[in-house]
XYZ file of C-alpha atoms in Angstrom:
340
model
C -36.969 -32.094 7.228
C -34.173 -29.531 7.375
C -30.896 -30.548 5.764
C -27.576 -29.661 7.397
C -25.912 -26.502 6.136
C -23.942 -26.978 2.935
C -21.202 -24.684 4.291
C -20.272 -24.296 7.937
C -17.864 -22.062 9.857
C -15.250 -23.711 12.048
C -11.903 -22.776 13.572
C -10.087 -23.119 10.220
C -12.446 -21.425 7.811
C -15.597 -21.841 5.755
C -15.954 -25.581 5.286
C -17.993 -27.815 2.995
C -18.206 -31.098 4.952
C -19.667 -33.044 2.025
C -16.747 -32.102 -0.273
C -14.161 -31.792 2.516
C -13.004 -28.475 1.049
C -12.427 -25.066 2.647
C -13.131 -21.667 1.099
C -10.465 -19.014 1.907
C -9.384 -20.845 5.103
C -7.487 -18.829 7.696
C -5.591 -21.849 9.045
C -3.679 -24.523 7.101
C -5.899 -27.209 5.510
C -5.595 -29.955 2.911
C -7.820 -28.481 0.178
C -8.516 -24.754 -0.255
C -10.524 -22.825 -2.833
C -9.176 -19.270 -2.914
C -11.256 -16.256 -3.987
C -8.412 -13.746 -4.495
C -4.835 -12.866 -3.666
C -5.085 -10.585 -0.612
C -3.372 -12.023 2.438
C -6.482 -12.383 4.608
C -8.001 -14.690 1.966
C -4.969 -16.410 0.394
C -2.785 -17.727 3.184
C 0.290 -19.913 3.215
C 0.374 -23.497 4.460
C -2.408 -25.274 2.580
C -1.590 -28.530 0.796
C -3.663 -27.923 -2.352
C -4.963 -24.618 -3.774
C -7.629 -24.049 -6.403
C -8.393 -20.608 -7.820
C -9.116 -18.745 -11.039
C -6.340 -18.915 -13.645
C -5.691 -15.168 -13.490
C -5.079 -15.326 -9.737
C -2.386 -17.988 -9.947
C 0.555 -15.653 -10.758
C -0.523 -13.374 -7.902
C -0.685 -16.026 -5.185
C 2.491 -17.694 -6.431
C 4.247 -14.334 -6.144
C 2.935 -13.914 -2.614
C 3.143 -17.499 -1.334
C 6.028 -18.991 -3.323
C 6.019 -22.576 -4.579
C 2.517 -23.965 -3.970
C 0.457 -26.753 -5.492
C -2.256 -24.812 -7.315
C -4.872 -25.667 -9.922
C -6.647 -23.065 -12.047
C -10.197 -23.001 -13.424
C -12.113 -20.629 -15.715
C -15.146 -18.500 -14.915
C -18.371 -20.540 -14.891
C -16.445 -23.813 -15.219
C -18.216 -26.387 -13.082
C -16.218 -29.026 -11.250
C -17.310 -31.673 -8.801
C -15.772 -32.777 -5.528
C -17.433 -35.729 -3.766
C -20.697 -35.010 -5.587
C -20.758 -31.290 -4.748
C -20.672 -28.911 -7.726
C -18.467 -25.816 -7.516
C -17.875 -22.922 -9.916
C -16.123 -19.535 -9.785
C -17.701 -16.265 -10.918
C -16.228 -12.750 -11.198
C -16.268 -10.677 -8.008
C -14.923 -7.401 -9.484
C -12.782 -6.761 -6.391
C -9.280 -7.015 -7.908
C -7.775 -8.884 -10.841
C -8.626 -12.589 -10.551
C -11.134 -12.192 -7.710
C -13.967 -14.715 -7.594
C -17.226 -15.602 -5.956
C -17.617 -19.307 -5.199
C -20.900 -21.045 -6.080
C -21.570 -24.331 -4.277
C -24.453 -26.626 -5.227
C -25.626 -29.933 -3.805
C -28.956 -31.637 -4.554
C -30.521 -28.400 -5.806
C -29.392 -26.259 -2.881
C -27.129 -23.351 -3.855
C -24.820 -21.284 -1.671
C -22.595 -18.411 -2.819
C -19.555 -17.072 -1.000
C -18.793 -13.621 -2.388
C -15.285 -13.198 -1.008
C -14.554 -9.453 -1.311
C -16.440 -7.768 -4.149
C -17.621 -4.536 -5.711
C -20.343 -3.894 -8.252
C -18.615 -1.083 -10.202
C -16.674 -2.002 -13.356
C -13.207 -0.586 -12.625
C -11.638 -1.451 -15.987
C -9.177 -3.796 -14.250
C -11.064 -6.758 -12.775
C -13.632 -8.778 -14.715
C -16.909 -7.096 -13.634
C -18.988 -8.613 -10.854
C -22.377 -10.051 -11.613
C -24.885 -11.475 -9.125
C -25.199 -15.246 -8.838
C -28.606 -16.592 -7.795
C -28.587 -18.680 -4.650
C -30.535 -19.782 -1.597
C -27.872 -18.646 0.898
C -25.345 -15.851 0.356
C -22.225 -15.411 2.466
C -21.279 -11.775 2.006
C -18.722 -9.327 3.279
C -20.033 -5.945 4.447
C -16.836 -3.936 4.926
C -18.699 -0.712 4.126
C -22.130 -1.791 5.340
C -23.297 1.594 6.590
C -25.574 4.049 4.719
C -22.888 6.742 5.013
C -20.735 4.889 2.497
C -21.826 6.040 -0.942
C -19.240 5.955 -3.718
C -18.932 8.412 -6.586
C -18.421 6.904 -10.065
C -14.711 6.240 -10.450
C -14.569 8.480 -13.549
C -15.217 11.465 -11.239
C -12.676 10.295 -8.672
C -9.941 9.842 -11.256
C -10.853 13.211 -12.743
C -10.153 14.685 -9.293
C -6.903 12.733 -8.948
C -5.562 13.830 -12.315
C -6.554 17.458 -11.654
C -4.759 17.297 -8.284
C -1.635 15.948 -10.022
C -1.788 18.724 -12.647
C -2.164 21.410 -9.973
C 0.809 20.016 -8.033
C 2.891 20.018 -11.204
C 2.065 23.697 -11.815
C 3.299 24.434 -8.271
C 6.533 22.548 -8.921
C 5.702 19.720 -6.505
C 5.882 15.944 -6.696
C 2.573 14.096 -6.220
C 2.718 11.035 -3.955
C -0.401 8.864 -4.062
C -0.927 5.984 -1.634
C -2.847 2.777 -2.381
C -2.564 -0.928 -1.593
C 0.124 -2.673 -3.635
C -2.233 -5.378 -4.891
C -5.406 -4.164 -6.541
C -5.710 -0.479 -5.666
C -2.308 0.421 -7.105
C -3.008 -1.189 -10.471
C -6.439 0.498 -10.589
C -4.722 3.834 -9.955
C -2.077 3.192 -12.600
C -4.728 2.172 -15.128
C -6.558 5.496 -14.834
C -3.769 8.045 -14.280
C -3.380 10.507 -17.151
C 0.182 9.803 -18.218
C 0.142 12.857 -20.506
C 0.601 14.970 -17.337
C 3.980 13.463 -16.490
C 5.962 10.364 -15.656
C 4.720 7.735 -13.210
C 7.165 6.419 -10.616
C 6.526 3.550 -8.208
C 7.650 2.179 -4.856
C 9.340 -1.239 -5.039
C 6.395 -3.122 -3.503
C 4.060 -1.729 -6.142
C 6.511 -2.149 -8.997
C 7.055 -5.823 -8.131
C 3.341 -6.648 -7.926
C 2.580 -4.642 -11.065
C 5.172 -6.608 -13.029
C 3.370 -9.799 -11.975
C 0.052 -8.424 -13.204
C 1.269 -6.531 -16.284
C 1.084 -9.577 -18.657
C -2.674 -9.701 -17.974
C -3.420 -5.990 -18.037
C -2.574 -2.997 -20.236
C -0.911 -0.556 -17.855
C 1.128 2.612 -18.480
C 4.902 2.663 -18.281
C 6.265 3.066 -14.759
C 9.714 3.774 -13.351
C 10.948 2.367 -10.085
C 12.201 4.912 -7.531
C 15.759 3.849 -6.758
C 18.599 5.222 -4.675
C 19.838 6.962 -7.807
C 16.531 8.701 -8.505
C 16.897 12.395 -7.683
C 14.319 14.769 -6.282
C 14.759 16.976 -9.333
C 13.729 14.102 -11.626
C 10.534 13.575 -9.614
C 9.321 17.201 -9.607
C 5.955 17.496 -11.343
C 5.650 13.745 -11.688
C 3.558 11.125 -9.877
C 4.834 8.582 -7.361
C 2.479 5.685 -6.479
C 3.383 4.143 -3.139
C 1.951 1.812 -0.485
C 0.473 3.451 2.634
C 3.328 2.066 4.744
C 5.721 4.410 2.902
C 3.923 7.466 4.266
C 6.245 9.448 6.533
C 9.156 7.078 5.963
C 12.747 8.161 5.209
C 12.118 6.863 1.665
C 10.093 10.033 0.992
C 12.762 12.564 1.981
C 14.022 12.990 -1.540
C 10.524 13.923 -2.779
C 10.468 17.395 -1.130
C 8.562 19.503 -2.116
C 5.598 17.117 -2.413
C 1.860 16.728 -1.829
C 0.382 13.456 -0.549
C -2.928 11.813 -1.430
C -4.587 8.622 -0.154
C -7.078 6.425 -2.034
C -9.388 4.502 0.301
C -13.040 4.006 1.069
C -12.276 5.174 4.591
C -11.625 8.659 3.227
C -15.429 8.990 3.220
C -15.237 9.395 6.994
C -14.877 12.986 8.125
C -11.496 13.361 9.791
C -9.920 10.291 8.189
C -7.632 12.411 6.013
C -6.388 14.387 9.014
C -5.892 11.243 11.081
C -3.767 9.794 8.326
C -1.808 13.045 7.906
C -2.382 13.075 4.193
C -2.895 16.294 2.226
C -5.735 14.964 0.086
C -8.146 12.052 0.492
C -9.801 10.333 -2.470
C -12.771 8.074 -1.728
C -11.959 5.018 -3.792
C -12.702 1.479 -2.623
C -12.562 -2.009 -4.094
C -15.596 -3.019 -2.027
C -19.327 -2.370 -2.464
C -20.843 0.649 -0.778
C -24.129 0.380 1.144
C -26.296 0.597 -1.956
C -24.098 -1.847 -3.870
C -24.348 -4.435 -1.110
C -28.136 -4.208 -0.956
C -28.547 -4.319 -4.736
C -26.243 -7.330 -4.983
C -28.126 -9.238 -2.297
C -31.475 -8.465 -3.901
C -30.231 -9.495 -7.360
C -29.018 -12.846 -5.998
C -32.637 -13.636 -5.015
C -31.305 -15.174 -1.830
C -33.494 -15.743 1.215
C -30.706 -16.119 3.739
C -27.632 -13.910 4.242
C -24.581 -14.591 6.398
C -22.387 -11.539 7.027
C -18.688 -12.185 7.582
C -16.644 -9.011 8.027
C -17.163 -5.270 8.228
C -20.197 -3.655 9.881
C -21.755 -7.068 10.389
C -24.070 -6.346 13.323
C -25.601 -3.186 11.880
C -25.864 -4.551 8.372
C -27.406 -7.882 9.378
C -29.875 -6.076 11.655
C -31.008 -3.963 8.716
C -31.354 -7.038 6.520
C -33.588 -8.703 9.117
C -35.725 -5.552 9.290
C -36.357 -5.709 5.538
C -37.252 -9.398 5.597
C -34.106 -11.462 5.123
C -32.973 -14.269 7.390
C -29.629 -12.701 8.298
C -26.894 -13.632 10.744
C -23.222 -12.978 11.505
C -20.220 -15.307 11.553
C -16.774 -14.379 12.813
C -13.950 -15.025 10.353
C -10.290 -14.222 9.806
C -11.038 -11.716 7.017
C -10.318 -8.009 7.323
C -11.629 -6.346 4.150
C -10.277 -2.831 3.586
C -8.999 -2.445 7.104
C -8.872 1.196 8.211
C -5.790 0.478 10.275
C -4.014 -0.927 7.254
C -4.338 2.354 5.359
C -1.049 3.253 6.960
C 0.370 -0.248 7.315
C 1.543 -2.938 4.952
C -0.524 -2.469 1.899
C 0.442 -5.240 -0.386
C -1.341 -7.619 1.849
C -4.845 -6.306 1.975
């Protein structure tokens, strides 16, 4: 006899009826387990939040005064007889997978995740389960990431070349997650690192948990002469804004998985594109699914149709569910960054 699904999808989010708890709900609910701090997963309006300890400062900064409880990695807790635990997702600082178990049946919701150790987030590891709910933001074979050591080698060389030409380097990345990963791996021996206010504010929230280089906020009093040869880290929404006028002469660079697409750099009017994502590439997704030993896969956001079709072809029971999640939205590369 088939048992009802342990987790279901309804108009408010991913719901566990037995525990009466939602995972990353996209509409206000009573009880929410939150995987990480990006705005498409951690939304305002819930009565009670539960997340990993390291994510609490982030969501409090974003959402204000909320009722939130923290737990550790691998710490099991029960709600109405259902056992839950959080496990590292490697996406950004404090990001988690959620393991749900009831009467021997195990489901895992990955949230957003990547399988490369970025030196910032606690590294992802696969969690064995019967059913895996996975994102597939970059679920196409064309997405194949280089090791980040090579990417940051390219970024630092680009900065050094711009300095030799007497230009300011302006590098764009999301304010939460990507920016701190960039800051962590910039070679501060090349010059000073300046930041946009959105990035400076979020970095100050995260700095107590992470060893990051010294940064200086770009203010009205900061002169173009001071910035020459130095690095400015800014959100994508700052690109082309009046805020950048004082940086002339400058070169711009964008860090995003979407830079793997031919023409993406030109469409975004950026001088240099660096392929750097906080999500799994095609190979990473497949390896993670295989390592989980799951039999059933539910794809939530990204290239869901193509990816689930491939999974069915190689023997998985795979399907698609529509959600309110966006992943690394290509459109948001030039929009508000702190929120994705």
